[in-house]
Each structure stands twice: as structure tokens, then as C-alpha cells.
């Protein structure tokens, strides 16, 4: 999503397209007395417990929990938040020490000390939830506490990406008195130390956030509260924006709604911020399935999928075709799938299947989720079905589920082929490869590949991330050869808001998570 030498705001946000006529921007004041800013999104949390989440729940976590490191406005690498300072203490990148800010507290007033940090990290690994982020901690050996304010992370191998891991909302610090050490919290309550505290929560509908007076960190909170409303589809969300029932939308805007927001018919009521992004959409093939487990079938599918048609017909060019699991804008991006497969070709795909002795048409079932990646998801899969069946080489059945049950299904290995989206845990090419491989990964489909593991391990020895291009190219070529994962497109970022809202251009961190504290109301022109 961003070049490591430039900030997200410089790269992304800020080709700002304002739909304001005859007006100009000005500085904003706090929104005190104006009521909470209401933000709409189609990405509802699947859980309130950080130990159970490796998904879009992080968007809420970033605002109500705190991590040792995070991304202040404009930062491209992790900076101290709950920590006062953090650094590797050895040349081998295997010991990472953090010192907490003094006087840290959770929102309920309990002390936040080094023991709470250790407890939070150890808890993730002990619970090891199927949908949780334990896989991010593969390089961690143990956590050591030195007094009340110092923590040392001892790694089992060099890992220059470890600070990025600590900056993910997965590593949110929780209160040991409120979160069981060996099981998930299920009472629907949250006690974090982030800029906001969760005042109330109605699952799938609304989260009310108010300023956390105990917060100590880098965030300069520009409002007194934010209410997040969760929508099932873009059209309903955008209608709420136009009707002034909400103030801001992010995550889940449909292509048609984006095109409509870009038009001049909004007069002086709305603004749209557009920027580059690194969220990706891809297909996952289950190696245990009778058909998707065959290399020739996977490569034949890779040979006929028309990404440009999907980007243009379905997403109205609000996304770009993607030929690598590592998106454009990150060191290590390549075009391996285009280099090996070129333009879509039925004849080449037929030859692949024939050489493998596979009789056509091949029956396939493709699964997608109905409420996670935007309103076009169903249309995208209908287009994939059309493309595959037009060749005469495949017969396709489409099936879908809501996100919560969808996750359970792919973790159990129920789906032959399924769609996933990925919003990066952190802005490094490592995070577009490592989460999808290994015995335990974010997809629930084990993918042990020693050569990829070797390339990633070598890359993590390098603090200079510009020096690891060859490692990522080697790893990606293996992904192309195996065709276990098939990249489809790379998204752009859009934030739509009423014209009296300021901060939308600063509100996305390098993982495109909205920092709600950057939003404020304008009080005068």
C-alpha cells in the first residue's frame, strides 16, 4: 500500500477529489458539543477479543485497545505508542526491548505494566484460537519482564519484521484481571487502553466509542466520540451518508456508489478522498479437494481467468488487475502470473488438462462470503463462473455464506475453492506471503513449503527491506508454480464524508485501518 520511503498519506490519501463547488478547505476545531461523529462501514467485527482475531475486527481494536507500537499520522514504520521506546538490542535482530510509558492505565483504571504486556502476548499463543493471530508470532521464543516497565522479546530467529508484528492490533494489550489466560472473553465487554473506550456494542449493528480519559500515547484525539454503524451493503450505507444519518463511510463502498459519489450531482454536500491501497482479492485452492488439489486444474484456471474484465466490468476500474500476491507499491512486487500465463487462453488451458489426462468439463464449487468484501463480491464470482464455463473446460457451482460461518467452513477445509480478501497486517511484502503458507496459516489450509520458509527467513535477517527483493521474487515464483493462491485484483482506498468533516485524508494508517481520532467537525468556512 505504500512505498516504504513515503507515508500512506503522501502515497494514498491524498489525491483528494472534493465534490464541493465554490468552497475551500480550512482548519478544523474539535467537535465538542456536536455529538459523536458517525462512521459507516460494511466490515463488522467477528469478535471483541484480540486473541481470537486475524481479520477486520482490527479496525475496531485499533481505536479501543493499544499496542506497544503503532503508526502516528505520517509514519511509515512503527513508532512507540504504549511504549516509550523500542529497539533491537543486538546485531542479529533476535532481542527486542521495549520500555513502557510511565503511569499507564486501562480504561477501567487498572494499571498497565510490563506483566500485562507479557500476559497479553503469552495468552495469544496459549489459546491458539483457530481464527486467532498466533501465526504472527512464529519467530517469538519467549517474553521476559524486567521490572514494571521493561519487556524483552527473545526471538528464535532473526526477524526484522517483528516491530511490525507488535504494531498490529492483534498484539493489543489486555487487562489480566478481565481476560482469562486460557480461554476467550465472551461477556461482550472491553477494557483496553486505546484512545477510546467502548461505551456500548450491538453486534453487527453499532459500536459507540467515547474518549478514554486514561489514554497515554501518540494519538491527538480530535473528537469526543465516534459511533461506528455496520451496514450489510454499500447502497444502504451511501444512502445513509446522503441523508446525513452518518458522517463518514469507509471500507465496503461499491464501485457504482463510488462512481456516483465522484459525479457533480452532490453539489456542496459530500467529499470523496481517493488513494492507492494494498488490499487484495484472491482465490484459495484446497489441496485436499479431488479437483482443486490437482496442479493442472489450478494452472488451467490461472490460464483463463481474465482479471482485466473483472476490474473493468465488475469494479468499474476502482480496482487494478493483480498478477502477484504482493501488491504494487511494496518492495518485492512482481508480475509472475502474467509472466508465466500471459493473456487468458482457452487453448493453453485445454492443453494443460489434456497433458494431465483430465477429462473435461471439470466440476468445481466456488465459495464466497456475502458480507465482508463489498457488494460486488457476488457479481465477481458470477463473472468468474462465466469466464470458466465459457471455455467449456469447467462447470461451476457457486455457494456463499455470511462471514462468521464462512470462516468456520474454510478453517475446517470444507471449500474446494474459495475467495478471500486481505488487508495487510503490516506494510511489508512478507505479510502478503507468510500468513498464507506454513502448517498454521490464516487460511486454514496447510501449505508447508520449505523453500518459501527459507526465503522468508533470509529476508527477515535484513533490516534494510529494500535488500530483500530477490528473496520475495523467489518465494513468489513458487506461489506461481504451485497456483495454490490466485491473485485477482488490488484495491484503491476511498473515504466519503460530509463536507463538514475534516481528517479523512489523514485517518488511514499504513494497513488502511481508520484512526477515528483524526476525524473532526469543521465549525466555520
XYZ file of C-alpha atoms in Angstrom:
525
model
C 0.000 0.000 0.000
C 2.885 2.339 0.293
C 6.473 2.777 -0.695
C 8.450 2.329 2.479
C 10.104 5.725 1.927
C 6.823 7.575 1.771
C 3.842 7.793 4.069
C 0.425 6.421 3.300
C -0.957 9.905 3.318
C 1.592 11.003 0.712
C 1.039 7.992 -1.494
C -2.578 7.305 -0.935
C -4.841 9.593 0.543
C -4.334 12.270 -1.000
C -5.289 12.581 -4.339
C -8.387 14.060 -2.824
C -11.354 14.518 -5.067
C -13.665 17.020 -3.411
C -17.213 17.194 -4.596
C -17.508 20.677 -3.224
C -18.336 23.527 -5.540
C -17.085 27.015 -4.779
C -15.614 26.027 -1.407
C -12.142 25.524 0.004
C -10.656 23.611 2.898
C -9.820 25.167 6.224
C -8.590 24.083 9.618
C -10.900 22.149 11.835
C -11.613 22.516 15.502
C -12.648 19.883 17.968
C -16.134 18.516 17.559
C -17.004 19.015 21.224
C -20.667 19.735 21.714
C -21.561 18.413 18.282
C -22.236 14.842 19.309
C -20.302 11.790 18.157
C -19.097 11.528 14.567
C -20.950 8.638 12.931
C -18.864 6.388 10.691
C -20.338 3.733 8.409
C -18.606 0.548 7.265
C -19.579 -2.863 5.906
C -16.818 -4.567 7.917
C -18.224 -5.628 11.284
C -16.010 -7.287 13.925
C -16.185 -11.049 14.276
C -15.001 -10.859 17.902
C -14.074 -8.355 20.614
C -11.161 -10.453 21.923
C -7.777 -9.799 20.253
C -6.665 -13.385 20.869
C -9.387 -14.609 18.504
C -8.991 -12.200 15.621
C -6.898 -12.194 12.464
C -9.424 -10.243 10.426
C -11.280 -6.941 10.042
C -12.046 -6.831 13.771
C -8.733 -4.998 13.972
C -10.448 -1.870 12.656
C -12.277 -1.558 15.967
C -9.330 -2.806 18.029
C -7.012 -0.054 16.770
C -9.244 2.528 18.410
C -10.117 0.875 21.727
C -7.030 -1.180 22.514
C -3.392 -0.136 22.498
C -0.243 -1.762 21.168
C 3.364 -1.137 22.106
C 3.963 0.310 18.659
C 1.638 1.822 16.056
C 1.637 4.415 13.275
C 1.326 8.100 14.125
C -0.045 10.248 11.332
C 2.520 10.248 8.520
C 4.645 7.374 9.879
C 5.734 4.614 7.513
C 7.370 2.432 10.146
C 6.092 1.531 13.634
C 6.600 4.134 16.353
C 6.092 3.885 20.147
C 2.518 4.158 21.436
C 2.027 2.322 24.735
C 5.801 2.067 24.724
C 8.093 4.990 25.394
C 10.796 3.339 23.293
C 11.508 0.059 21.500
C 14.690 -1.219 19.825
C 16.628 -4.308 18.858
C 19.435 -4.634 21.370
C 21.664 -6.934 19.307
C 23.057 -7.026 15.773
C 21.342 -10.326 14.994
C 17.773 -8.960 15.325
C 16.841 -11.570 17.936
C 16.331 -9.450 21.079
C 13.780 -6.663 21.046
C 13.340 -4.485 24.131
C 10.500 -2.069 24.892
C 10.067 0.365 27.753
C 6.515 1.408 28.645
C 5.378 4.965 29.208
C 5.090 5.829 32.883
C 1.715 5.696 34.621
C -0.126 3.633 32.018
C -3.701 2.564 32.843
C -6.539 0.617 31.262
C -9.836 2.368 30.687
C -11.214 0.913 33.952
C -8.314 2.410 35.921
C -6.262 -0.767 36.412
C -2.514 -0.378 35.952
C -0.982 -1.375 32.621
C 2.507 -2.684 33.299
C 5.089 -4.939 31.692
C 3.434 -8.017 33.210
C 0.187 -7.138 31.391
C 2.069 -6.931 28.083
C 3.663 -10.336 28.636
C 0.300 -11.768 29.707
C -1.378 -10.465 26.534
C 1.221 -11.935 24.168
C 1.523 -15.258 26.003
C -2.269 -15.521 26.076
C -2.497 -15.368 22.276
C -0.147 -18.319 21.953
C -1.690 -20.307 24.790
C -5.252 -20.001 23.477
C -4.057 -20.501 19.892
C -7.540 -19.824 18.509
C -8.244 -21.210 15.055
C -9.163 -17.734 13.844
C -6.559 -16.012 16.001
C -3.211 -14.366 15.264
C -0.825 -16.845 16.901
C 0.667 -17.475 13.469
C 2.130 -13.972 13.518
C 4.317 -14.942 16.479
C 6.231 -17.752 14.837
C 9.579 -16.074 15.468
C 8.903 -15.423 19.168
C 10.632 -17.699 21.674
C 9.707 -16.075 24.979
C 8.771 -12.788 26.643
C 10.807 -11.536 29.598
C 9.702 -8.875 32.095
C 12.274 -6.559 33.664
C 10.577 -4.586 36.398
C 7.267 -2.786 35.902
C 8.084 -1.032 32.628
C 10.510 -3.113 30.566
C 9.799 -6.092 28.321
C 12.288 -8.109 26.267
C 11.141 -10.276 23.377
C 13.559 -13.131 22.724
C 13.216 -14.418 19.156
C 14.116 -17.874 17.902
C 15.450 -16.434 14.640
C 16.362 -13.080 13.170
C 13.182 -11.174 12.370
C 13.415 -7.576 11.227
C 9.624 -7.573 10.767
C 8.927 -8.207 14.469
C 8.294 -4.493 15.233
C 5.624 -4.562 12.513
C 4.012 -7.559 14.212
C 3.935 -5.731 17.550
C 2.228 -2.808 15.811
C -0.687 -4.919 14.590
C -3.943 -4.713 16.590
C -3.518 -8.467 17.104
C -0.987 -7.593 19.788
C -3.452 -5.414 21.696
C -2.678 -5.209 25.396
C -5.445 -6.574 27.642
C -6.030 -6.425 31.394
C -5.053 -9.742 33.045
C -7.844 -9.256 35.597
C -10.509 -9.261 32.874
C -9.250 -11.674 30.216
C -8.825 -15.391 31.027
C -5.343 -16.747 30.368
C -6.504 -19.882 28.560
C -9.880 -19.012 27.062
C -11.575 -16.198 25.172
C -13.556 -13.451 26.853
C -17.235 -13.837 25.995
C -19.114 -11.240 28.023
C -19.105 -8.652 25.226
C -17.124 -6.129 27.254
C -13.803 -4.452 26.523
C -11.230 -2.861 28.820
C -8.385 -1.526 26.734
C -6.051 1.446 26.922
C -6.606 2.961 23.490
C -7.769 6.491 22.603
C -11.397 5.415 23.105
C -13.312 3.144 25.416
C -16.188 1.042 24.148
C -19.284 2.580 25.744
C -21.752 0.160 24.150
C -21.798 -2.511 21.482
C -24.642 -4.030 19.471
C -23.119 -6.883 17.471
C -23.349 -6.372 13.732
C -25.102 -3.036 14.175
C -23.256 -0.406 16.186
C -20.238 0.370 18.373
C -20.296 3.556 20.471
C -16.850 4.909 21.320
C -16.131 7.704 23.789
C -12.846 9.356 24.665
C -10.703 7.358 27.092
C -9.504 9.843 29.696
C -6.822 7.370 30.870
C -5.190 7.155 27.445
C -1.481 7.911 27.133
C 0.011 7.600 23.672
C 0.780 9.474 20.470
C -2.820 9.975 19.299
C -4.119 13.533 19.360
C -7.826 12.819 19.717
C -9.738 15.442 17.730
C -13.272 14.476 18.776
C -15.105 13.423 21.920
C -16.597 10.276 20.485
C -17.327 8.184 17.416
C -20.232 5.867 16.688
C -19.499 3.128 14.148
C -22.507 1.758 12.291
C -22.232 -1.571 10.499
C -24.071 -1.996 7.197
C -24.819 -5.070 5.121
C -24.295 -3.345 1.786
C -22.843 -0.257 0.187
C -26.089 1.138 -1.214
C -27.722 1.368 2.208
C -24.587 2.874 3.696
C -24.249 5.534 0.984
C -27.937 6.410 1.280
C -27.354 6.987 4.992
C -24.454 9.296 4.096
C -26.535 11.255 1.601
C -29.376 11.503 4.104
C -26.890 12.782 6.729
C -27.629 9.868 9.045
C -23.893 9.155 9.081
C -20.924 11.484 8.575
C -18.251 9.246 7.048
C -18.026 5.962 5.157
C -15.028 3.696 4.688
C -14.492 0.051 3.787
C -17.076 -1.551 1.549
C -18.039 1.204 -0.893
C -19.331 -0.424 -4.072
C -17.926 0.626 -7.435
C -21.221 2.060 -8.630
C -21.560 4.113 -5.467
C -18.006 5.419 -5.842
C -18.746 6.483 -9.411
C -21.904 8.190 -8.190
C -20.036 9.995 -5.440
C -17.491 11.243 -7.976
C -20.207 12.882 -10.021
C -21.097 16.537 -9.647
C -24.672 15.918 -8.548
C -23.729 16.015 -4.870
C -23.250 19.781 -5.028
C -21.560 21.007 -1.877
C -22.687 18.249 0.478
C -20.090 15.472 0.139
C -16.387 14.919 -0.393
C -14.510 11.855 -1.588
C -10.886 11.051 -0.787
C -9.280 8.571 -3.176
C -5.878 6.944 -2.845
C -3.777 3.901 -3.635
C -4.247 0.853 -1.468
C -2.764 -2.569 -0.903
C -5.849 -4.616 -0.094
C -6.053 -7.595 -2.439
C -8.608 -10.166 -3.570
C -7.588 -13.729 -4.401
C -8.752 -17.332 -4.730
C -7.605 -20.167 -2.469
C -7.464 -23.778 -3.703
C -7.902 -26.625 -1.221
C -5.194 -29.234 -1.948
C -7.341 -31.981 -0.389
C -10.175 -31.497 -2.874
C -10.499 -34.037 -5.695
C -10.237 -31.394 -8.421
C -8.761 -28.274 -6.848
C -5.990 -30.480 -5.467
C -4.734 -31.186 -8.996
C -1.970 -28.846 -10.179
C -3.130 -28.982 -13.793
C -6.626 -27.840 -12.811
C -5.291 -24.931 -10.795
C -2.928 -23.827 -13.545
C -5.688 -24.133 -16.150
C -7.859 -21.828 -14.067
C -4.945 -19.402 -13.752
C -4.644 -19.532 -17.543
C -8.229 -18.495 -18.294
C -9.154 -16.025 -15.542
C -9.477 -12.535 -17.025
C -8.553 -10.068 -14.301
C -8.959 -7.025 -16.527
C -12.565 -7.968 -17.250
C -13.263 -8.304 -13.527
C -11.653 -4.928 -12.774
C -13.497 -3.140 -15.585
C -16.890 -4.860 -15.784
C -17.497 -5.544 -12.107
C -15.483 -2.897 -10.287
C -15.699 -0.071 -12.858
C -11.909 0.380 -12.704
C -11.968 1.185 -8.989
C -9.518 -1.735 -8.610
C -6.483 -2.808 -10.645
C -5.686 -6.291 -12.006
C -3.120 -8.076 -9.835
C -0.583 -10.673 -11.018
C 1.303 -11.144 -7.759
C 0.317 -11.819 -4.163
C 2.489 -8.810 -3.265
C 0.694 -5.672 -4.492
C 2.124 -2.771 -6.417
C 3.746 -0.136 -4.229
C 5.596 -2.576 -1.971
C 9.192 -3.697 -2.360
C 9.085 -7.220 -3.765
C 6.086 -6.816 -6.086
C 6.335 -8.861 -9.273
C 4.110 -9.863 -12.189
C 4.740 -13.606 -12.022
C 1.251 -14.773 -13.002
C 1.276 -12.611 -16.117
C 4.857 -13.577 -16.967
C 4.014 -17.292 -16.812
C 0.446 -17.326 -18.120
C 0.120 -14.169 -20.199
C -3.306 -13.239 -21.532
C -6.271 -15.567 -20.937
C -6.187 -18.548 -23.329
C -8.643 -21.421 -23.552
C -6.404 -23.415 -25.894
C -3.457 -23.284 -23.497
C -5.682 -24.293 -20.580
C -7.139 -27.194 -22.557
C -3.639 -28.407 -23.387
C -2.686 -28.356 -19.696
C -5.659 -30.521 -18.764
C -5.146 -32.884 -21.688
C -1.482 -33.466 -20.821
C -2.552 -34.332 -17.275
C -5.154 -36.816 -18.534
C -8.033 -34.864 -17.058
C -11.417 -35.218 -18.723
C -13.435 -32.053 -19.178
C -15.570 -30.383 -18.114
C -14.078 -30.306 -14.612
C -16.711 -29.789 -11.871
C -15.839 -27.033 -9.399
C -17.579 -25.398 -6.460
C -16.557 -21.808 -5.697
C -17.422 -20.276 -2.337
C -17.608 -16.627 -1.327
C -18.773 -14.608 1.671
C -21.858 -12.423 1.431
C -20.992 -9.668 3.902
C -17.275 -8.977 4.135
C -15.691 -7.660 0.954
C -18.325 -5.400 -0.515
C -21.437 -5.618 -2.624
C -19.627 -6.669 -5.811
C -18.407 -9.973 -4.401
C -21.385 -11.936 -5.714
C -21.023 -10.253 -9.115
C -17.319 -11.067 -9.175
C -17.983 -14.738 -8.590
C -20.728 -14.758 -11.205
C -18.169 -13.330 -13.634
C -15.618 -15.987 -12.637
C -18.257 -18.668 -13.266
C -18.998 -17.144 -16.676
C -15.325 -16.996 -17.626
C -14.615 -20.581 -16.596
C -17.725 -22.084 -18.150
C -17.343 -20.161 -21.416
C -14.180 -22.174 -22.070
C -16.141 -25.435 -21.990
C -13.475 -26.804 -19.637
C -15.323 -26.313 -16.340
C -18.762 -26.497 -14.801
C -19.064 -24.192 -11.798
C -21.399 -24.171 -8.816
C -21.445 -21.042 -6.670
C -22.150 -21.126 -2.934
C -21.960 -18.469 -0.225
C -22.277 -17.843 3.497
C -22.149 -14.880 5.894
C -18.637 -14.190 7.164
C -18.903 -15.806 10.598
C -19.973 -19.193 9.270
C -17.850 -18.758 6.145
C -14.698 -18.564 8.270
C -15.665 -21.714 10.138
C -16.141 -23.519 6.828
C -12.773 -22.764 5.300
C -10.985 -23.437 8.580
C -12.500 -26.917 8.501
C -11.398 -27.418 4.897
C -14.960 -27.594 3.566
C -14.462 -25.484 0.424
C -12.756 -26.707 -2.781
C -12.113 -23.134 -3.981
C -12.915 -20.012 -2.003
C -12.457 -16.280 -2.181
C -10.545 -14.220 0.322
C -9.550 -10.615 0.657
C -6.503 -9.393 2.508
C -5.938 -6.101 4.252
C -2.311 -6.197 5.350
C -1.316 -6.797 8.944
C 1.636 -4.525 8.206
C 3.039 -2.852 5.085
C 5.765 -5.277 4.039
C 5.888 -7.917 1.291
C 6.459 -10.538 3.988
C 2.873 -10.041 5.112
C 1.474 -10.975 1.706
C 3.253 -14.332 1.697
C 3.959 -15.589 5.227
C 0.326 -15.573 6.503
C -0.756 -17.930 3.697
C 1.945 -20.589 3.956
C 3.135 -22.995 6.620
C 1.318 -25.621 8.647
C -0.650 -22.968 10.543
C -1.791 -20.058 8.442
C -4.594 -17.543 8.088
C -6.452 -19.670 5.535
C -6.922 -22.906 7.436
C -5.367 -24.821 4.517
C -1.863 -26.011 5.485
C 0.742 -25.075 2.894
C 4.166 -26.272 4.095
C 6.777 -25.167 1.587
C 10.365 -25.254 2.896
C 11.815 -23.121 0.098
C 9.367 -20.286 0.809
C 10.113 -20.570 4.521
C 13.830 -20.395 3.728
C 13.407 -17.275 1.566
C 11.310 -15.544 4.224
C 13.759 -16.446 6.987
C 16.613 -14.966 4.968
C 14.648 -11.797 4.230
C 13.930 -11.267 7.931
C 17.631 -11.003 8.644
C 17.689 -7.758 6.690
C 16.753 -4.551 8.455
C 17.005 -2.800 5.084
C 13.805 -4.040 3.472
C 14.982 -2.796 0.088
C 17.654 -5.512 0.162
C 15.232 -8.445 0.114
C 13.780 -8.235 -3.394
C 15.418 -11.484 -4.559
C 14.012 -13.420 -1.588
C 10.481 -12.234 -2.321
C 10.820 -12.886 -6.036
C 11.932 -16.468 -5.322
C 9.044 -17.036 -2.894
C 6.512 -15.614 -5.340
C 7.723 -17.783 -8.190
C 6.979 -20.840 -6.074
C 3.475 -19.470 -5.484
C 3.054 -19.059 -9.248
C 4.327 -22.576 -9.954
C 2.017 -24.148 -7.353
C -1.003 -21.920 -8.173
C -2.420 -22.653 -4.722
C -3.298 -18.958 -4.424
C -4.553 -16.921 -7.379
C -4.382 -13.105 -7.056
C -7.224 -11.256 -8.777
C -7.091 -7.537 -8.029
C -5.621 -4.784 -5.903
C -7.924 -2.186 -4.408
C -7.860 1.549 -4.071
C -8.861 3.389 -0.938
C -11.919 5.618 -0.717
C -13.249 7.636 2.190
C -16.503 9.514 1.592
C -17.656 12.131 4.066
C -19.860 15.135 4.606
C -18.073 18.388 3.827
C -18.161 19.451 7.462
C -15.884 16.524 8.402
C -12.126 17.034 8.425
C -9.320 14.482 8.709
C -10.412 11.817 6.226
C -7.183 12.274 4.293
C -5.141 11.548 7.438
C -7.281 8.871 9.001
C -5.924 5.689 7.356
C -2.828 4.067 8.806
C -0.411 2.055 6.585
C -2.626 -1.016 6.989
C -5.624 1.090 5.848
C -7.228 0.895 9.289
C -9.130 4.049 10.180
C -7.729 6.032 13.082
C -11.017 7.519 14.259
C -9.271 10.109 16.396
C -8.185 12.029 13.263
C -11.794 12.902 12.387
C -13.294 16.211 13.484
C -16.063 18.605 12.564
C -15.436 21.888 10.816
C -17.096 24.799 12.533
C -16.676 27.660 10.070
C -15.680 28.407 6.496
